[in-house]
Amino acid sequence: MSKNRFHFFSWLASRINSSIDRLFINYSFLVAVAFLFIWMLVIMLEMTGDWLHIGRIVQFVVLVGIIFFLSSKFGKTRYGVYFTVILSVIASIVGYYLLSPFIDHTESIFFLATIAISARWGTKPGLTTSILSTLALFFIMTNTGMNNVTASVLTNGGFLIFSALIVGSITHQRERSLNDQLVAQQQVQATYSATLMALTQALETRDFETQGHSDRVTSLSLTLAKEMALNSKEIQNVQWGALLHDVGKIGIPDYILHKPGPLNEDEWMVMKKHPEIGYAMLKDIPFLQPALDIVHYHHERFDGKGYPQSLKGKDIPLAARIFSIVDSFDAMTSDRPYRKKMSKVEALTEIRKCSGSQFDPEIVKIFIKTISA
């Protein structure tokens, strides 16, 4: 069994992992910054209408945005987390001095920094942020001559540490949950792989030419799909369909399947049933739905003269239109018991000749360009 048959699974896992990372970390943080900016702006306009104050808010939000940008660049390096922690505390100090003249309880900025760091990187960085923030508050309150400095620092410091512990714990639980989901997804994918392997091996047992053919058409179909810049769902349809396109031949009698010469009319009518046999085999298996377009329609023609349903033009699913070209090209460039293979140039000439009749002309152009490169 070729290793590249199930390359899709590792690709899908990485896509899931990166999507989760973007969804729960980058986008949520950016939305939080935008919400903070709008919220403060509305408050200032409502309270004072003073554009000087609004300017200070804008400066603070820009500073937060810069930290967000730097954290996205350096946050995954060895010391990047603590670099971001220090920047966040510095930004909180600057924000305190910018906003304290006209906003009460400006020390809440330090809570925002602690919560943000804890939510992004967990308890340890969150605790570091809370301790640094407590020290910063101590020096700020001491230098500004505030009363009851010790009590205020102890109160705020306690809440900062408590916030870091709570939010960090939630973050840890969330990460564990995501990891568990990813492991479960990988286990499901392994089951899917085993099912696909069983189906393809069953077909290979019946049809000795299928193994090499399935590998070749799957590889070339994926190359063409990527050249056409298809999305992940469309690529999945192409890959799984290419692997299982002839699975319906399991239901074709051996004397027809292994006949060394051309089929007669009656035998050909039986052979033409294999797309519908394959469709009937797979249609009630939910995870194999992506394969159905190719399994069912890979013998349709662009001019409507194909089988089993005589679909025409763009009514034929895209995956089937792509695969039809690849399948024909591989058949022409492979030896058969009753004929010798064509050269690549001869096969491409035949593909070009059938453009608009048997094949989608737009896909033919891309295919020829891809093969000729």
Coordinates of C-alpha atoms in Angstrom, one line a residue:
M1 CA 0.0 0.0 0.0
S2 CA 1.5 3.3 -1.1
K3 CA 2.3 5.8 1.7
N4 CA 1.0 8.8 -0.2
R5 CA -2.5 7.3 -0.3
F6 CA -3.2 8.5 3.2
H7 CA -1.2 11.8 3.1
F8 CA -4.5 13.6 3.5
F9 CA -4.9 12.5 7.1
S10 CA -1.7 14.1 8.3
W11 CA -2.5 17.2 6.3
L12 CA -6.0 17.4 7.8
A13 CA -4.6 17.0 11.4
S14 CA -2.2 19.9 10.9
R15 CA -5.0 22.0 9.4
I16 CA -7.2 21.3 12.4
N17 CA -4.4 22.1 14.8
S18 CA -3.5 25.4 13.1
S19 CA -7.2 26.4 12.8
I20 CA -7.8 25.7 16.5
D21 CA -4.8 27.8 17.3
R22 CA -6.0 30.7 15.2
L23 CA -9.6 30.5 16.4
F24 CA -8.9 30.4 20.2
I25 CA -5.8 32.6 20.4
N26 CA -5.1 35.1 17.7
Y27 CA -8.6 36.0 16.6
S28 CA -10.1 36.2 20.1
F29 CA -7.3 38.4 21.3
L30 CA -7.6 40.7 18.4
V31 CA -11.4 41.0 18.9
A32 CA -10.8 41.7 22.6
V33 CA -8.4 44.6 21.7
A34 CA -10.9 46.0 19.2
F35 CA -13.7 45.8 21.8
L36 CA -11.6 47.5 24.4
F37 CA -10.8 50.4 22.0
I38 CA -14.5 50.9 21.0
W39 CA -15.6 50.6 24.6
M40 CA -13.2 53.2 26.0
L41 CA -13.9 55.5 23.0
V42 CA -17.6 55.5 23.6
I43 CA -17.1 56.1 27.4
M44 CA -14.9 59.1 26.7
L45 CA -17.2 60.7 24.1
E46 CA -20.1 60.2 26.5
M47 CA -18.3 61.6 29.6
T48 CA -16.2 64.4 28.3
G49 CA -16.1 64.7 24.5
D50 CA -12.4 65.7 25.2
W51 CA -10.3 64.8 22.2
L52 CA -7.1 65.0 24.2
H53 CA -8.4 62.1 26.3
I54 CA -9.5 60.2 23.3
G55 CA -6.0 60.7 21.8
R56 CA -4.5 59.1 24.9
I57 CA -6.9 56.2 24.6
V58 CA -5.8 55.7 20.9
Q59 CA -2.2 55.8 22.0
F60 CA -2.8 53.1 24.6
V61 CA -4.7 50.9 22.1
V62 CA -2.0 51.3 19.5
L63 CA 0.5 50.2 22.1
V64 CA -1.6 47.1 22.9
G65 CA -1.8 46.4 19.2
I66 CA 2.0 46.6 18.8
I67 CA 2.4 44.1 21.7
F68 CA -0.1 41.8 20.0
F69 CA 1.9 41.9 16.8
L70 CA 5.2 41.3 18.6
S71 CA 3.8 38.4 20.6
S72 CA 2.6 36.8 17.4
K73 CA 6.1 37.0 16.0
F74 CA 8.1 36.1 19.0
G75 CA 5.7 34.3 21.3
K76 CA 6.6 30.8 20.1
T77 CA 10.4 31.3 20.6
R78 CA 12.2 30.0 23.7
Y79 CA 12.0 33.3 25.7
G80 CA 9.3 34.9 23.6
V81 CA 6.6 34.3 26.2
Y82 CA 8.4 36.2 28.9
F83 CA 9.4 38.9 26.4
T84 CA 5.7 39.4 25.8
V85 CA 5.0 39.4 29.6
I86 CA 7.5 42.2 30.1
L87 CA 6.1 44.2 27.2
S88 CA 2.6 43.7 28.6
V89 CA 3.6 45.0 32.0
I90 CA 5.4 48.0 30.5
A91 CA 2.3 48.7 28.4
S92 CA 0.2 48.6 31.5
I93 CA 2.4 51.1 33.3
V94 CA 2.3 53.4 30.3
G95 CA -1.4 53.0 30.0
Y96 CA -1.8 53.7 33.7
Y97 CA -0.1 57.1 33.3
L98 CA -2.0 57.9 30.1
L99 CA -5.4 57.1 31.5
S100 CA -5.3 57.7 35.2
P101 CA -5.8 61.5 34.9
F102 CA -9.4 61.0 33.7
I103 CA -10.3 57.4 34.5
D104 CA -10.8 56.0 38.0
H105 CA -9.4 52.5 39.0
T106 CA -6.9 52.6 36.2
E107 CA -5.1 49.7 37.9
S108 CA -7.6 47.4 36.2
I109 CA -5.2 47.6 33.2
F110 CA -2.9 45.3 35.0
F111 CA -5.7 42.8 35.4
L112 CA -6.3 42.9 31.7
A113 CA -2.6 42.1 31.1
T114 CA -2.6 39.3 33.6
I115 CA -5.8 37.7 32.2
A116 CA -4.6 38.1 28.6
I117 CA -1.3 36.4 29.3
S118 CA -2.9 33.6 31.4
A119 CA -5.5 32.9 28.7
R120 CA -2.8 32.8 26.0
W121 CA 0.1 31.0 27.7
G122 CA -1.3 29.5 31.0
T123 CA -0.6 29.7 34.7
K124 CA 3.2 30.2 34.9
P125 CA 3.4 33.3 32.6
G126 CA 0.2 34.6 34.1
L127 CA 1.7 34.4 37.6
T128 CA 4.8 36.1 36.4
T129 CA 2.7 38.9 34.9
S130 CA 0.7 39.2 38.2
I131 CA 3.9 39.5 40.3
L132 CA 5.5 42.0 38.0
S133 CA 2.2 44.0 37.9
T134 CA 2.0 44.0 41.7
L135 CA 5.6 45.3 41.9
A136 CA 4.8 48.0 39.3
L137 CA 1.7 49.0 41.2
F138 CA 3.7 49.3 44.4
F139 CA 6.2 51.7 42.8
I140 CA 3.5 53.7 41.1
M141 CA 1.4 54.1 44.2
T142 CA 4.6 55.0 46.3
N143 CA 5.8 57.6 43.8
T144 CA 2.3 59.2 43.5
G145 CA 1.9 59.6 47.2
M146 CA -1.2 57.5 47.6
N147 CA -2.6 56.6 51.0
N148 CA -2.7 53.0 52.3
V149 CA -0.2 51.8 49.7
T150 CA 0.4 48.5 51.5
A151 CA -3.2 47.6 51.8
S152 CA -3.9 48.6 48.1
V153 CA -1.0 46.7 46.8
L154 CA -1.8 43.6 48.9
T155 CA -5.5 43.7 47.7
N156 CA -4.7 44.3 44.1
G157 CA -1.8 41.8 44.1
G158 CA -4.0 39.1 45.7
F159 CA -6.6 39.6 43.0
L160 CA -4.0 39.6 40.3
I161 CA -2.5 36.3 41.5
F162 CA -6.0 34.8 42.0
S163 CA -6.9 35.9 38.4
A164 CA -3.8 34.3 37.0
L165 CA -4.4 31.0 38.8
I166 CA -8.1 30.8 37.8
V167 CA -7.7 31.9 34.1
G168 CA -4.5 29.8 33.8
S169 CA -6.3 26.7 35.1
I170 CA -9.2 27.3 32.6
T171 CA -6.6 27.6 29.8
H172 CA -4.9 24.4 30.9
Q173 CA -8.2 22.5 30.9
R174 CA -9.1 24.0 27.5
E175 CA -5.7 22.8 26.0
R176 CA -6.2 19.4 27.5
S177 CA -9.7 19.2 26.0
L178 CA -8.3 20.3 22.6
N179 CA -5.5 17.8 22.8
D180 CA -8.0 15.0 23.7
Q181 CA -10.2 16.0 20.7
L182 CA -7.1 15.9 18.4
V183 CA -6.2 12.5 19.7
A184 CA -9.7 11.3 19.2
Q185 CA -9.7 12.8 15.7
Q186 CA -6.5 11.0 14.9
Q187 CA -7.9 7.7 16.1
V188 CA -11.0 8.2 13.9
Q189 CA -8.7 9.0 11.0
A190 CA -6.7 5.8 11.7
T191 CA -10.0 3.9 11.5
Y192 CA -10.9 5.6 8.3
S193 CA -7.4 4.7 6.9
A194 CA -8.0 1.0 7.9
T195 CA -11.4 1.0 6.1
L196 CA -10.0 2.6 3.0
M197 CA -7.1 0.1 3.0
A198 CA -9.5 -2.8 3.4
L199 CA -11.6 -1.6 0.4
T200 CA -8.7 -1.0 -1.9
Q201 CA -7.0 -4.3 -0.9
A202 CA -10.3 -6.1 -1.6
L203 CA -10.3 -4.5 -5.1
E204 CA -6.6 -5.3 -5.7
T205 CA -7.4 -8.9 -4.9
R206 CA -10.0 -8.9 -7.7
D207 CA -8.2 -6.7 -10.3
F208 CA -4.4 -7.1 -10.5
E209 CA -4.0 -3.9 -12.5
T210 CA -5.8 -1.7 -9.9
Q211 CA -2.9 -1.2 -7.4
G212 CA -0.5 0.6 -9.6
H213 CA -3.3 2.4 -11.4
S214 CA -5.0 3.6 -8.2
D215 CA -1.7 5.0 -6.9
R216 CA -0.9 6.8 -10.1
V217 CA -4.3 8.4 -10.7
T218 CA -4.5 9.4 -7.0
S219 CA -1.1 11.1 -7.2
L220 CA -1.8 12.8 -10.5
S221 CA -5.3 13.9 -9.5
L222 CA -4.0 15.5 -6.4
T223 CA -1.4 17.4 -8.4
L224 CA -4.0 18.6 -10.8
A225 CA -6.4 19.6 -8.0
K226 CA -3.7 21.6 -6.3
E227 CA -2.7 23.3 -9.6
M228 CA -6.4 24.4 -9.9
A229 CA -6.2 25.8 -6.3
L230 CA -9.1 23.8 -5.1
N231 CA -10.2 24.1 -1.4
S232 CA -9.6 21.4 1.2
K233 CA -13.0 19.9 0.8
E234 CA -12.7 19.6 -3.0
I235 CA -9.2 18.1 -2.6
Q236 CA -10.6 15.6 -0.2
N237 CA -13.3 14.7 -2.8
V238 CA -10.6 14.1 -5.4
Q239 CA -8.3 12.1 -3.2
W240 CA -10.8 9.7 -1.7
G241 CA -12.7 9.3 -5.0
A242 CA -9.5 8.6 -6.9
L243 CA -8.5 5.9 -4.4
L244 CA -11.9 4.2 -4.6
H245 CA -13.1 5.0 -8.1
D246 CA -13.2 1.4 -9.3
V247 CA -14.4 -0.1 -6.0
G248 CA -17.6 -1.2 -7.8
K249 CA -15.6 -3.7 -9.9
I250 CA -15.7 -5.9 -6.8
G251 CA -19.2 -6.8 -8.0
I252 CA -18.2 -7.6 -11.6
P253 CA -17.7 -11.3 -12.5
D254 CA -14.1 -12.5 -12.8
Y255 CA -14.6 -13.8 -16.4
I256 CA -15.4 -10.2 -17.5
L257 CA -12.9 -8.5 -15.2
H258 CA -9.9 -10.7 -16.3
K259 CA -10.8 -11.2 -19.9
P260 CA -7.6 -10.8 -22.0
G261 CA -9.3 -9.2 -25.0
P262 CA -12.0 -6.6 -25.7
L263 CA -15.4 -7.1 -24.1
N264 CA -18.4 -8.0 -26.2
E265 CA -21.6 -6.0 -26.0
D266 CA -23.2 -8.0 -23.3
E267 CA -20.1 -8.0 -21.2
W268 CA -19.6 -4.3 -21.7
M269 CA -23.2 -3.7 -20.4
V270 CA -22.3 -5.6 -17.2
M271 CA -18.9 -3.7 -16.9
K272 CA -20.7 -0.4 -17.2
K273 CA -22.7 -1.1 -14.0
H274 CA -19.6 -0.8 -11.8
P275 CA -20.0 3.0 -11.0
E276 CA -23.5 2.3 -9.7
I277 CA -22.4 -0.8 -7.8
G278 CA -19.6 1.3 -6.2
Y279 CA -22.0 4.1 -5.3
A280 CA -24.4 1.6 -3.7
M281 CA -21.6 0.2 -1.6
L282 CA -20.4 3.5 -0.3
K283 CA -23.5 5.8 -0.1
D284 CA -24.5 4.7 3.4
I285 CA -21.0 5.1 4.9
P286 CA -20.9 8.7 6.2
F287 CA -17.2 9.3 6.1
L288 CA -16.8 8.0 2.5
Q289 CA -19.3 10.6 1.1
P290 CA -16.4 12.6 -0.4
A291 CA -15.6 9.7 -2.6
L292 CA -19.0 9.4 -4.2
D293 CA -18.7 12.0 -6.9
I294 CA -15.8 10.2 -8.6
V295 CA -17.0 6.7 -7.8
H296 CA -20.4 7.4 -9.4
Y297 CA -19.6 9.8 -12.2
H298 CA -16.1 9.2 -13.4
H299 CA -17.4 7.7 -16.7
E300 CA -19.6 10.6 -17.5
R301 CA -18.7 12.7 -20.6
F302 CA -18.7 16.5 -21.0
D303 CA -21.0 16.1 -24.0
G304 CA -23.6 14.1 -22.1
K305 CA -22.8 10.7 -23.8
G306 CA -21.3 9.0 -20.8
Y307 CA -22.7 6.7 -18.2
P308 CA -24.4 5.9 -15.9
Q309 CA -26.7 9.0 -15.9
S310 CA -25.6 10.8 -19.1
L311 CA -24.8 14.0 -17.2
K312 CA -23.6 16.9 -19.3
G313 CA -21.1 19.8 -18.9
K314 CA -21.0 21.4 -15.4
D315 CA -23.7 19.1 -14.2
I316 CA -20.9 16.6 -13.8
P317 CA -19.3 17.1 -10.4
L318 CA -15.9 18.9 -10.5
A319 CA -14.0 16.0 -8.9
A320 CA -15.4 13.6 -11.6
R321 CA -14.5 16.0 -14.4
I322 CA -10.9 16.2 -13.1
F323 CA -10.6 12.5 -12.5
S324 CA -12.0 11.6 -15.9
I325 CA -9.0 13.2 -17.7
V326 CA -6.5 11.7 -15.3
D327 CA -8.0 8.2 -15.5
S328 CA -8.1 8.3 -19.3
F329 CA -4.5 9.6 -19.5
D330 CA -3.2 6.8 -17.2
A331 CA -5.2 4.2 -19.1
M332 CA -3.7 5.3 -22.4
T333 CA -0.1 5.4 -21.1
S334 CA -0.4 1.9 -19.5
D335 CA -0.1 -1.5 -21.2
R336 CA -3.2 -3.6 -21.5
P337 CA -3.5 -7.3 -22.4
Y338 CA -5.0 -6.3 -25.8
R339 CA -2.9 -3.2 -26.7
K340 CA 0.4 -1.5 -26.1
K341 CA 0.6 1.8 -24.2
M342 CA 0.8 5.2 -25.9
S343 CA 3.6 7.7 -25.4
K344 CA 2.9 10.7 -23.2
V345 CA 2.8 13.0 -26.3
E346 CA 0.3 10.7 -28.1
A347 CA -1.9 10.5 -25.0
L348 CA -1.9 14.3 -24.6
T349 CA -2.8 14.6 -28.3
E350 CA -5.8 12.3 -27.7
I351 CA -6.8 14.3 -24.6
R352 CA -6.6 17.5 -26.5
K353 CA -8.7 16.0 -29.4
C354 CA -11.4 15.0 -26.9
S355 CA -11.6 18.4 -25.2
G356 CA -15.1 19.7 -25.2
S357 CA -16.6 16.3 -26.1
Q358 CA -15.4 13.8 -23.5
F359 CA -13.5 16.2 -21.2
D360 CA -14.0 19.6 -19.7
P361 CA -12.0 22.0 -22.0
E362 CA -11.0 24.3 -19.2
I363 CA -9.6 21.4 -17.1
V364 CA -7.9 20.0 -20.2
K365 CA -5.8 23.2 -20.6
I366 CA -4.6 23.0 -17.0
F367 CA -3.9 19.3 -17.2
I368 CA -1.8 19.6 -20.4
K369 CA 0.1 22.6 -18.9
T370 CA 0.7 20.5 -15.7
I371 CA 1.8 17.4 -17.5
S372 CA 4.0 19.3 -19.9
A373 CA 5.8 21.3 -17.2

